[in-house]
Amino acid sequence: MLTHRQKMSMAMVLTVVSAFVLAPACKKSPTSPNGGGADFPGSVVATVTVGNYPYGVVVLPSGDFVYVTNMNSWNVTVIRTLVDTVVATVSVGFGPRGIAALPNGDYVYVANQGSDDIYVIRTSDNTVVDTVSVGSNPFHITALSNGDYVYVTHRLSGNVSVIRTSDNTVIADVPVANEALGIAALPNGNYVYVASSTDLSVYVLRTSDNTVVDTIGVGNGPYDIAALPNGDY
């Protein structure tokens, strides 16, 4: 087991090598797939130094900015993608992990596992405009495609919190297993999938009434989860 000093040393290394920007391996310009434009090697094209122990990353829908949670420095780094430069550092709660942007790009939600709350950042000026208390050890977070609700998993309280974004109020706590970690919403917003490493299962939540409608057994230690854009898998 790592000592606290070793963990801090590891975090500093991650700070130095964090937030790599990769170009896809292709022979065509991404804006001209049938020809014209420079080749793009499958390699690192930029390195951006962020905070201590970067963890979660989200891209705004516009593609103009990237937000990175830094667990050990208790802040969020904002990167302008045009020049891969840090333009802001936003202080948040203790141990920020999961992060999600609303589909309109106006707000970013940050799950702070140590302070048991969600910070809401307004992206127009990168200011924290609200704080929402949730369950124990909030971990990952996802926003529905309509932007009306945000869903938060918790490692220790065995539930998923549902936050209404119009007033940032918790309107439901859906029971699942402990160690609820990864979470993903289908593109149509009708269902949310939650990975629990305790009972080796994925819980399926119906968002119309925030009810668990299915439980799917998976492999050992499920951690994160993603849905395809077509919603089929």
CSV table of C-alpha atoms in Angstrom, one decimal:
chain,number,residue,atom,x,y,z
A,1,MET,CA,0.0,0.0,0.0
A,2,LEU,CA,1.3,3.4,-0.9
A,3,THR,CA,2.2,5.9,1.9
A,4,HIS,CA,0.7,9.4,1.9
A,5,ARG,CA,4.1,10.7,0.8
A,6,GLN,CA,4.3,8.3,-2.1
A,7,LYS,CA,0.8,9.2,-3.2
A,8,MET,CA,1.6,12.8,-3.2
A,9,SER,CA,4.8,12.2,-5.2
A,10,MET,CA,2.8,10.2,-7.7
A,11,ALA,CA,0.3,13.1,-7.9
A,12,MET,CA,3.1,15.5,-8.8
A,13,VAL,CA,4.3,13.3,-11.6
A,14,LEU,CA,0.8,13.1,-13.0
A,15,THR,CA,0.7,16.9,-12.9
A,16,VAL,CA,3.7,17.1,-15.1
A,17,VAL,CA,2.5,14.6,-17.7
A,18,SER,CA,-1.2,15.4,-17.5
A,19,ALA,CA,-3.7,16.5,-20.2
A,20,PHE,CA,-1.9,15.2,-23.3
A,21,VAL,CA,-3.6,16.2,-26.6
A,22,LEU,CA,-3.4,13.6,-29.3
A,23,ALA,CA,-4.1,13.9,-33.0
A,24,PRO,CA,-5.8,10.9,-34.7
A,25,ALA,CA,-3.7,8.7,-37.0
A,26,CYS,CA,-5.2,9.5,-40.4
A,27,LYS,CA,-4.0,10.7,-43.8
A,28,LYS,CA,-6.8,13.2,-44.5
A,29,SER,CA,-7.8,16.5,-42.9
A,30,PRO,CA,-10.6,16.1,-40.3
A,31,THR,CA,-12.4,18.9,-42.0
A,32,SER,CA,-11.8,17.4,-45.5
A,33,PRO,CA,-12.1,13.7,-45.2
A,34,ASN,CA,-11.9,13.1,-48.9
A,35,GLY,CA,-8.6,14.9,-49.3
A,36,GLY,CA,-6.8,18.2,-48.9
A,37,GLY,CA,-5.2,19.2,-45.7
A,38,ALA,CA,-2.2,18.1,-43.6
A,39,ASP,CA,-1.4,14.6,-42.4
A,40,PHE,CA,-2.1,13.9,-38.7
A,41,PRO,CA,0.3,11.5,-37.0
A,42,GLY,CA,-1.0,9.4,-34.1
A,43,SER,CA,1.2,11.2,-31.6
A,44,VAL,CA,1.1,13.7,-28.7
A,45,VAL,CA,0.9,17.2,-30.1
A,46,ALA,CA,0.7,19.2,-26.9
A,47,THR,CA,1.2,18.8,-23.1
A,48,VAL,CA,-0.7,21.0,-20.7
A,49,THR,CA,0.3,21.2,-17.1
A,50,VAL,CA,-2.7,21.3,-14.8
A,51,GLY,CA,-3.3,20.9,-11.0
A,52,ASN,CA,-2.3,18.2,-8.6
A,53,TYR,CA,-3.6,14.7,-9.5
A,54,PRO,CA,-5.9,15.4,-12.5
A,55,TYR,CA,-8.8,13.0,-12.7
A,56,GLY,CA,-11.9,13.9,-14.6
A,57,VAL,CA,-12.0,15.6,-18.0
A,58,VAL,CA,-15.0,17.1,-19.9
A,59,VAL,CA,-15.1,19.0,-23.2
A,60,LEU,CA,-17.7,21.7,-23.7
A,61,PRO,CA,-20.1,20.9,-26.6
A,62,SER,CA,-18.6,23.8,-28.6
A,63,GLY,CA,-15.2,22.2,-28.3
A,64,ASP,CA,-13.6,25.5,-27.3
A,65,PHE,CA,-12.7,24.6,-23.7
A,66,VAL,CA,-11.8,21.5,-21.7
A,67,TYR,CA,-12.4,21.3,-17.9
A,68,VAL,CA,-10.1,19.1,-15.7
A,69,THR,CA,-10.7,18.2,-12.1
A,70,ASN,CA,-7.6,18.1,-9.9
A,71,MET,CA,-8.2,15.9,-6.8
A,72,ASN,CA,-5.3,16.9,-4.6
A,73,SER,CA,-5.3,20.7,-5.4
A,74,TRP,CA,-9.1,21.0,-5.0
A,75,ASN,CA,-9.6,22.9,-8.2
A,76,VAL,CA,-10.7,22.7,-11.8
A,77,THR,CA,-8.4,23.7,-14.7
A,78,VAL,CA,-9.9,25.3,-17.8
A,79,ILE,CA,-8.0,24.8,-21.0
A,80,ARG,CA,-8.7,26.8,-24.3
A,81,THR,CA,-8.4,24.2,-27.0
A,82,LEU,CA,-7.4,26.5,-29.8
A,83,VAL,CA,-4.0,27.1,-28.3
A,84,ASP,CA,-4.0,24.4,-25.5
A,85,THR,CA,-3.4,27.0,-22.8
A,86,VAL,CA,-4.8,27.2,-19.3
A,87,VAL,CA,-7.1,30.2,-19.1
A,88,ALA,CA,-8.6,29.7,-15.6
A,89,THR,CA,-8.3,27.7,-12.4
A,90,VAL,CA,-11.5,27.4,-10.4
A,91,SER,CA,-11.4,26.5,-6.7
A,92,VAL,CA,-14.0,23.8,-5.7
A,93,GLY,CA,-14.6,21.3,-2.9
A,94,PHE,CA,-12.4,18.6,-1.4
A,95,GLY,CA,-11.2,15.9,-3.7
A,96,PRO,CA,-13.0,16.7,-7.0
A,97,ARG,CA,-13.5,13.6,-9.2
A,98,GLY,CA,-16.3,13.4,-11.7
A,99,ILE,CA,-17.3,16.3,-14.0
A,100,ALA,CA,-20.0,16.9,-16.5
A,101,ALA,CA,-21.1,19.7,-18.8
A,102,LEU,CA,-24.7,20.5,-19.6
A,103,PRO,CA,-25.5,20.1,-23.3
A,104,ASN,CA,-25.8,23.8,-23.9
A,105,GLY,CA,-22.3,24.3,-22.4
A,106,ASP,CA,-23.5,27.0,-19.9
A,107,TYR,CA,-22.6,25.1,-16.7
A,108,VAL,CA,-20.2,22.4,-15.5
A,109,TYR,CA,-21.0,20.2,-12.6
A,110,VAL,CA,-18.2,18.9,-10.4
A,111,ALA,CA,-18.5,16.0,-7.9
A,112,ASN,CA,-16.3,16.5,-4.7
A,113,GLN,CA,-15.9,13.2,-3.0
A,114,GLY,CA,-14.3,14.6,0.2
A,115,SER,CA,-16.8,17.3,0.9
A,116,ASP,CA,-19.9,15.4,-0.3
A,117,ASP,CA,-21.2,18.1,-2.6
A,118,ILE,CA,-21.5,19.2,-6.2
A,119,TYR,CA,-20.1,22.5,-7.4
A,120,VAL,CA,-21.8,24.3,-10.3
A,121,ILE,CA,-19.5,26.4,-12.5
A,122,ARG,CA,-20.8,29.0,-14.9
A,123,THR,CA,-18.7,28.7,-18.0
A,124,SER,CA,-19.2,32.2,-19.2
A,125,ASP,CA,-17.0,33.6,-16.5
A,126,ASN,CA,-15.8,30.4,-14.8
A,127,THR,CA,-17.4,31.2,-11.5
A,128,VAL,CA,-18.9,28.9,-8.9
A,129,VAL,CA,-22.5,29.9,-8.7
A,130,ASP,CA,-24.0,27.1,-6.6
A,131,THR,CA,-23.2,24.2,-4.2
A,132,VAL,CA,-25.4,21.2,-3.9
A,133,SER,CA,-25.1,18.8,-0.9
A,134,VAL,CA,-25.5,15.1,-1.9
A,135,GLY,CA,-24.7,11.6,-0.5
A,136,SER,CA,-21.5,10.2,0.8
A,137,ASN,CA,-18.4,10.2,-1.5
A,138,PRO,CA,-19.9,11.4,-4.8
A,139,PHE,CA,-17.9,9.9,-7.5
A,140,HIS,CA,-19.0,10.3,-11.2
A,141,ILE,CA,-21.6,12.4,-12.8
A,142,THR,CA,-23.6,12.6,-16.0
A,143,ALA,CA,-26.1,15.1,-17.5
A,144,LEU,CA,-29.2,14.1,-19.5
A,145,SER,CA,-29.3,15.2,-23.1
A,146,ASN,CA,-32.1,17.7,-22.4
A,147,GLY,CA,-30.0,19.3,-19.7
A,148,ASP,CA,-32.8,19.2,-17.2
A,149,TYR,CA,-31.2,16.8,-14.8
A,150,VAL,CA,-27.8,15.6,-13.5
A,151,TYR,CA,-27.2,12.2,-12.0
A,152,VAL,CA,-24.5,11.6,-9.4
A,153,THR,CA,-23.1,8.2,-8.2
A,154,HIS,CA,-21.8,7.7,-4.6
A,155,ARG,CA,-19.2,5.2,-3.4
A,156,LEU,CA,-20.4,5.0,0.2
A,157,SER,CA,-24.1,5.9,0.5
A,158,GLY,CA,-25.3,3.3,-2.0
A,159,ASN,CA,-27.5,5.6,-4.1
A,160,VAL,CA,-27.7,7.9,-7.1
A,161,SER,CA,-28.6,11.6,-6.5
A,162,VAL,CA,-30.8,13.3,-9.1
A,163,ILE,CA,-30.3,17.1,-9.4
A,164,ARG,CA,-32.8,19.3,-11.2
A,165,THR,CA,-30.6,21.9,-13.0
A,166,SER,CA,-33.2,24.7,-13.1
A,167,ASP,CA,-32.8,25.3,-9.4
A,168,ASN,CA,-30.0,22.8,-8.5
A,169,THR,CA,-32.2,20.9,-6.1
A,170,VAL,CA,-31.9,17.2,-5.3
A,171,ILE,CA,-35.3,15.7,-6.3
A,172,ALA,CA,-34.5,12.0,-5.8
A,173,ASP,CA,-32.0,9.6,-4.3
A,174,VAL,CA,-32.3,6.2,-6.1
A,175,PRO,CA,-31.0,3.2,-4.0
A,176,VAL,CA,-28.4,1.1,-5.7
A,177,ALA,CA,-25.4,-0.8,-4.2
A,178,ASN,CA,-22.4,0.7,-2.5
A,179,GLU,CA,-19.4,1.4,-4.7
A,180,ALA,CA,-21.6,3.0,-7.3
A,181,LEU,CA,-18.9,4.4,-9.6
A,182,GLY,CA,-19.4,4.8,-13.3
A,183,ILE,CA,-22.5,6.3,-14.8
A,184,ALA,CA,-23.8,7.0,-18.3
A,185,ALA,CA,-27.0,8.3,-19.8
A,186,LEU,CA,-28.5,7.1,-23.1
A,187,PRO,CA,-28.6,9.8,-25.8
A,188,ASN,CA,-32.4,9.9,-25.7
A,189,GLY,CA,-32.2,10.5,-21.9
A,190,ASN,CA,-34.7,7.7,-21.1
A,191,TYR,CA,-32.3,5.6,-19.1
A,192,VAL,CA,-29.2,5.9,-17.0
A,193,TYR,CA,-26.7,3.0,-16.4
A,194,VAL,CA,-24.8,2.8,-13.2
A,195,ALA,CA,-21.8,0.5,-12.5
A,196,SER,CA,-21.4,-1.0,-9.0
A,197,SER,CA,-18.2,-2.7,-8.1
A,198,THR,CA,-19.6,-4.2,-4.9
A,199,ASP,CA,-22.1,-6.6,-6.4
A,200,LEU,CA,-20.5,-6.8,-9.9
A,201,SER,CA,-23.6,-5.3,-11.6
A,202,VAL,CA,-24.9,-2.5,-13.7
A,203,TYR,CA,-28.2,-0.9,-12.6
A,204,VAL,CA,-30.6,0.5,-15.2
A,205,LEU,CA,-32.5,3.6,-14.0
A,206,ARG,CA,-35.6,4.8,-15.8
A,207,THR,CA,-35.4,8.6,-15.7
A,208,SER,CA,-39.2,9.3,-16.1
A,209,ASP,CA,-39.7,8.1,-12.5
A,210,ASN,CA,-36.2,7.4,-11.3
A,211,THR,CA,-36.8,3.8,-10.7
A,212,VAL,CA,-34.4,0.8,-11.1
A,213,VAL,CA,-35.9,-1.3,-13.8
A,214,ASP,CA,-33.1,-3.8,-14.4
A,215,THR,CA,-29.9,-5.2,-12.9
A,216,ILE,CA,-27.2,-6.7,-15.2
A,217,GLY,CA,-24.5,-8.9,-13.9
A,218,VAL,CA,-21.1,-8.1,-15.3
A,219,GLY,CA,-17.4,-8.9,-14.7
A,220,ASN,CA,-15.2,-8.3,-11.6
A,221,GLY,CA,-14.9,-4.7,-10.4
A,222,PRO,CA,-16.9,-2.7,-13.0
A,223,TYR,CA,-15.6,0.9,-12.7
A,224,ASP,CA,-16.6,3.1,-15.6
A,225,ILE,CA,-19.3,3.0,-18.3
A,226,ALA,CA,-20.2,4.6,-21.6
A,227,ALA,CA,-23.1,4.5,-24.1
A,228,LEU,CA,-22.7,4.6,-27.9
A,229,PRO,CA,-24.1,7.6,-29.6
A,230,ASN,CA,-26.9,5.6,-31.2
A,231,GLY,CA,-28.0,4.3,-27.8
A,232,ASP,CA,-28.0,0.7,-28.9
A,233,TYR,CA,-25.1,-0.4,-26.6
